[in-house]
Amino acid sequence: DGGITQSPKYLFRKEGQNVTLSCEQNLNHDAMYWYRQDPGQGLRLIYYSQIVNDFQKGDIAEGYSVSREKKESFPLTVTSAQKNPTAFYLCASSITGRSNQPQHFGDGTRLSIL
Amino acid sequence: AQSVAQPEDQVNVAEGNPLTVKCTYSVSGNPYLFWYVQYPNRGLQFLLKYITGDNLVKGSYGFEAEFNKSQTSFHLKKPSALVSDSALYFCAVSFLTGGGNKLTFGTGTQLKVEL
């Protein structure tokens, strides 16, 4: 079955450490997205990518970085500059250029501080 | 700027009763509207969307939504609620940018269906 796989499901970060969250999709979608979910705040967009080797900042990009070297992969790095990284992180994908198409979501990674 | 409001943090209904989860939006031009559901520690699942045409949209698991342009609303409904419908529901509006399809989400409404 086609879908989006996020790993790991749970991740712990030490002070000053960078951590990378994995997102892989086999839906053949061009666009991929990273969201951060905090209780009572809905989902906020961190970064998004329309095509390979191209990505744009979302609403809360500070302290995060991404790469898009392959169509199916869009890893997110939470850097030590992100002072409040504890959250639930969701990856999504969609058909590019078609805003009438739904985004498909992975099952998330929960990041906590040690 | 696009925005979505879900005025109720929580909605409680009895099983078998009809349910409504409210959503209002603000967007320039014609909106593309979506409803998603989230179960604990899971990602979001797509329920239904409004693009154009009939104001009553039918979706997955018996859910439907009514688009009202004059009231800028897109309320989610179900004629008979199930305990298994208990989850977090998000309304979202889509708009197209040079970088692709972007969604703006509401803050979510927790639905609790009780026996």
CSV table of C-alpha atoms in Angstrom, one decimal:
chain,number,residue,atom,x,y,z
A,1,ASP,CA,0.0,0.0,0.0
A,2,GLY,CA,1.2,3.5,-0.7
A,3,GLY,CA,1.8,5.8,2.2
A,4,ILE,CA,4.1,7.9,4.3
A,5,THR,CA,6.5,6.4,6.8
A,6,GLN,CA,7.9,8.5,9.6
A,7,SER,CA,10.6,7.3,11.9
A,8,PRO,CA,11.4,7.0,14.7
A,9,LYS,CA,8.0,7.2,16.5
A,10,TYR,CA,9.6,8.6,19.6
A,11,LEU,CA,12.9,10.6,19.8
A,12,PHE,CA,14.7,12.2,22.7
A,13,ARG,CA,17.1,15.1,22.3
A,14,LYS,CA,19.9,16.2,24.7
A,15,GLU,CA,20.9,19.8,25.1
A,16,GLY,CA,23.0,21.1,22.3
A,17,GLN,CA,22.2,18.1,20.1
A,18,ASN,CA,20.9,18.1,16.5
A,19,VAL,CA,18.4,15.3,15.7
A,20,THR,CA,17.0,14.2,12.3
A,21,LEU,CA,13.5,13.0,11.7
A,22,SER,CA,12.9,10.7,8.7
A,23,CYS,CA,10.0,10.9,6.2
A,24,GLU,CA,9.6,8.6,3.3
A,25,GLN,CA,6.7,8.4,0.8
A,26,ASN,CA,5.9,6.0,-2.0
A,27,LEU,CA,2.9,7.9,-3.3
A,28,ASN,CA,4.9,9.4,-6.1
A,29,HIS,CA,3.9,12.9,-4.9
A,30,ASP,CA,6.1,15.8,-5.8
A,31,ALA,CA,5.3,18.0,-2.8
A,32,MET,CA,6.2,17.3,0.8
A,33,TYR,CA,5.6,19.2,4.0
A,34,TRP,CA,6.7,19.2,7.7
A,35,TYR,CA,4.3,20.4,10.4
A,36,ARG,CA,4.7,20.9,14.1
A,37,GLN,CA,1.7,20.1,16.4
A,38,ASP,CA,1.4,21.5,19.9
A,39,PRO,CA,-1.6,21.1,22.1
A,40,GLY,CA,-4.3,23.7,21.4
A,41,GLN,CA,-2.4,25.3,18.5
A,42,GLY,CA,-3.3,23.1,15.6
A,43,LEU,CA,-0.6,22.4,13.0
A,44,ARG,CA,2.0,24.9,12.0
A,45,LEU,CA,4.0,24.6,8.8
A,46,ILE,CA,7.8,24.3,9.2
A,47,TYR,CA,9.1,23.7,5.7
A,48,TYR,CA,7.7,22.5,2.4
A,49,SER,CA,9.2,21.3,-0.9
A,50,GLN,CA,7.7,21.3,-4.3
A,51,ILE,CA,10.4,19.4,-6.2
A,52,VAL,CA,13.7,17.7,-5.6
A,53,ASN,CA,16.5,20.1,-4.5
A,54,ASP,CA,14.1,22.9,-3.8
A,55,PHE,CA,12.3,23.8,-0.5
A,56,GLN,CA,10.8,26.9,1.1
A,57,LYS,CA,10.4,28.1,4.7
A,58,GLY,CA,7.0,27.8,6.3
A,59,ASP,CA,5.7,29.8,9.2
A,60,ILE,CA,8.1,28.6,11.9
A,61,ALA,CA,11.3,27.5,10.1
A,62,GLU,CA,13.8,29.0,12.7
A,63,GLY,CA,15.8,26.3,14.3
A,64,TYR,CA,15.0,23.7,11.7
A,65,SER,CA,16.6,22.5,8.4
A,66,VAL,CA,15.6,20.2,5.6
A,67,SER,CA,16.9,18.6,2.5
A,68,ARG,CA,15.2,17.1,-0.6
A,69,GLU,CA,17.8,15.0,-2.4
A,70,LYS,CA,15.3,12.4,-3.5
A,71,LYS,CA,11.6,12.6,-4.5
A,72,GLU,CA,10.5,10.1,-1.9
A,73,SER,CA,12.5,11.5,1.1
A,74,PHE,CA,12.2,14.8,3.0
A,75,PRO,CA,14.2,14.6,6.3
A,76,LEU,CA,13.8,17.3,9.0
A,77,THR,CA,16.7,18.2,11.3
A,78,VAL,CA,15.9,19.9,14.6
A,79,THR,CA,19.0,21.9,15.5
A,80,SER,CA,20.2,23.0,18.8
A,81,ALA,CA,19.0,26.5,17.9
A,82,GLN,CA,15.4,25.4,18.4
A,83,LYS,CA,15.0,26.1,22.1
A,84,ASN,CA,11.6,24.5,22.5
A,85,PRO,CA,11.6,21.4,20.3
A,86,THR,CA,9.2,19.3,22.4
A,87,ALA,CA,6.3,18.6,20.0
A,88,PHE,CA,4.6,16.1,17.7
A,89,TYR,CA,6.1,16.4,14.2
A,90,LEU,CA,4.0,15.4,11.1
A,91,CYS,CA,5.2,14.9,7.6
A,92,ALA,CA,2.7,15.1,4.7
A,93,SER,CA,2.7,15.0,0.9
A,94,SER,CA,0.5,16.1,-2.0
A,95,ILE,CA,0.3,16.4,-5.7
A,96,THR,CA,2.1,19.6,-6.6
A,97,GLY,CA,0.2,22.5,-8.0
A,98,ARG,CA,-3.2,21.1,-7.3
A,99,SER,CA,-4.6,22.9,-4.2
A,100,ASN,CA,-7.8,20.9,-4.5
A,101,GLN,CA,-6.0,17.7,-3.6
A,102,PRO,CA,-5.8,16.6,0.0
A,103,GLN,CA,-2.5,16.2,1.8
A,104,HIS,CA,-1.6,12.7,3.1
A,105,PHE,CA,0.0,12.4,6.5
A,106,GLY,CA,2.4,10.0,8.2
A,107,ASP,CA,1.9,8.9,11.8
A,108,GLY,CA,4.3,11.4,13.3
A,109,THR,CA,7.3,11.5,15.5
A,110,ARG,CA,7.1,12.7,19.1
A,111,LEU,CA,10.2,14.6,20.1
A,112,SER,CA,11.1,15.2,23.8
A,113,ILE,CA,14.0,16.8,25.6
A,114,LEU,CA,16.1,14.7,28.0
B,1,ALA,CA,-4.2,36.1,4.7
B,2,GLN,CA,-6.1,32.8,4.9
B,3,SER,CA,-7.5,31.7,8.3
B,4,VAL,CA,-9.7,29.1,9.8
B,5,ALA,CA,-11.6,29.2,13.1
B,6,GLN,CA,-13.0,26.3,15.1
B,7,PRO,CA,-14.9,28.0,17.9
B,8,GLU,CA,-15.4,25.0,20.1
B,9,ASP,CA,-12.4,23.3,21.8
B,10,GLN,CA,-14.6,20.3,22.7
B,11,VAL,CA,-18.0,18.9,21.6
B,12,ASN,CA,-19.8,16.3,23.6
B,13,VAL,CA,-22.7,14.2,22.1
B,14,ALA,CA,-24.5,11.0,23.0
B,15,GLU,CA,-24.1,8.0,20.8
B,16,GLY,CA,-26.9,7.9,18.2
B,17,ASN,CA,-27.5,11.6,18.3
B,18,PRO,CA,-26.5,13.9,15.4
B,19,LEU,CA,-23.2,15.8,15.7
B,20,THR,CA,-21.9,19.1,14.3
B,21,VAL,CA,-18.4,20.4,14.5
B,22,LYS,CA,-18.2,24.0,13.5
B,23,CYS,CA,-15.7,25.7,11.1
B,24,THR,CA,-15.5,29.2,9.7
B,25,TYR,CA,-13.0,30.5,7.2
B,26,SER,CA,-11.5,33.7,5.8
B,27,VAL,CA,-9.9,33.5,2.3
B,28,SER,CA,-9.6,35.7,-0.7
B,29,GLY,CA,-11.1,34.1,-3.8
B,30,ASN,CA,-12.8,30.7,-3.9
B,31,PRO,CA,-11.9,28.4,-1.0
B,32,TYR,CA,-10.8,24.8,-1.1
B,33,LEU,CA,-11.9,23.4,2.3
B,34,PHE,CA,-11.0,20.2,4.0
B,35,TRP,CA,-11.8,18.2,7.1
B,36,TYR,CA,-9.3,15.8,8.8
B,37,VAL,CA,-9.6,13.5,11.8
B,38,GLN,CA,-6.8,12.6,14.2
B,39,TYR,CA,-6.8,9.7,16.6
B,40,PRO,CA,-4.3,9.7,19.6
B,41,ASN,CA,-0.7,9.5,18.6
B,42,ARG,CA,-1.6,9.1,14.9
B,43,GLY,CA,-1.4,11.3,11.8
B,44,LEU,CA,-4.3,13.1,10.2
B,45,GLN,CA,-6.7,11.2,8.1
B,46,PHE,CA,-8.6,13.0,5.2
B,47,LEU,CA,-12.4,12.9,5.7
B,48,LEU,CA,-13.8,15.1,2.9
B,49,LYS,CA,-13.2,18.3,0.8
B,50,TYR,CA,-15.2,21.1,-0.8
B,51,ILE,CA,-13.9,22.3,-4.1
B,52,THR,CA,-17.0,23.5,-6.0
B,53,GLY,CA,-20.5,22.5,-6.9
B,54,ASP,CA,-22.9,21.0,-4.3
B,55,ASN,CA,-22.9,22.7,-1.0
B,56,LEU,CA,-23.4,19.4,0.8
B,57,VAL,CA,-20.3,17.2,0.6
B,58,LYS,CA,-20.2,13.6,1.6
B,59,GLY,CA,-17.1,11.9,2.9
B,60,SER,CA,-15.7,8.9,4.7
B,61,TYR,CA,-17.3,7.1,7.7
B,62,GLY,CA,-20.7,8.7,7.2
B,63,PHE,CA,-19.5,12.2,7.6
B,64,GLU,CA,-20.7,15.1,5.6
B,65,ALA,CA,-20.1,18.9,5.5
B,66,GLU,CA,-22.2,21.8,4.5
B,67,PHE,CA,-20.6,24.7,2.7
B,68,ASN,CA,-22.2,28.1,3.3
B,69,LYS,CA,-20.7,30.9,1.3
B,70,SER,CA,-22.7,33.7,2.8
B,71,GLN,CA,-21.7,32.7,6.4
B,72,THR,CA,-18.2,31.6,5.3
B,73,SER,CA,-18.8,28.3,7.2
B,74,PHE,CA,-18.0,24.6,6.5
B,75,HIS,CA,-19.5,22.7,9.4
B,76,LEU,CA,-18.9,18.9,9.7
B,77,LYS,CA,-22.0,16.8,10.4
B,78,LYS,CA,-23.0,13.2,11.0
B,79,PRO,CA,-26.6,12.1,11.5
B,80,SER,CA,-25.8,9.4,14.1
B,81,ALA,CA,-22.7,9.6,16.2
B,82,LEU,CA,-20.6,6.5,17.3
B,83,VAL,CA,-18.3,6.2,20.2
B,84,SER,CA,-15.6,5.3,17.7
B,85,ASP,CA,-16.0,8.8,16.2
B,86,SER,CA,-14.4,10.3,19.4
B,87,ALA,CA,-11.2,12.0,18.1
B,88,LEU,CA,-9.7,15.4,17.3
B,89,TYR,CA,-11.1,17.1,14.2
B,90,PHE,CA,-9.4,19.7,12.1
B,91,CYS,CA,-10.8,22.0,9.5
B,92,ALA,CA,-8.3,23.4,6.9
B,93,VAL,CA,-8.3,25.8,3.9
B,94,SER,CA,-6.0,25.4,1.0
B,95,PHE,CA,-4.4,28.0,-1.2
B,96,LEU,CA,-1.9,27.8,-4.0
B,97,THR,CA,1.4,29.5,-3.7
B,98,GLY,CA,4.5,29.5,-6.0
B,99,GLY,CA,5.8,26.7,-3.8
B,100,GLY,CA,2.7,24.5,-4.1
B,101,ASN,CA,-0.4,23.6,-2.1
B,102,LYS,CA,-0.4,25.0,1.4
B,103,LEU,CA,-2.9,24.3,4.1
B,104,THR,CA,-3.9,26.5,7.0
B,105,PHE,CA,-5.4,24.6,9.9
B,106,GLY,CA,-7.8,25.5,12.6
B,107,THR,CA,-6.9,24.7,16.2
B,108,GLY,CA,-8.9,21.5,16.3
B,109,THR,CA,-12.1,20.4,18.1
B,110,GLN,CA,-12.1,17.4,20.4
B,111,LEU,CA,-15.2,15.3,19.8
B,112,LYS,CA,-16.3,13.0,22.6
B,113,VAL,CA,-19.2,10.6,22.0
B,114,GLU,CA,-20.6,9.0,25.1
B,115,LEU,CA,-22.8,6.0,25.6
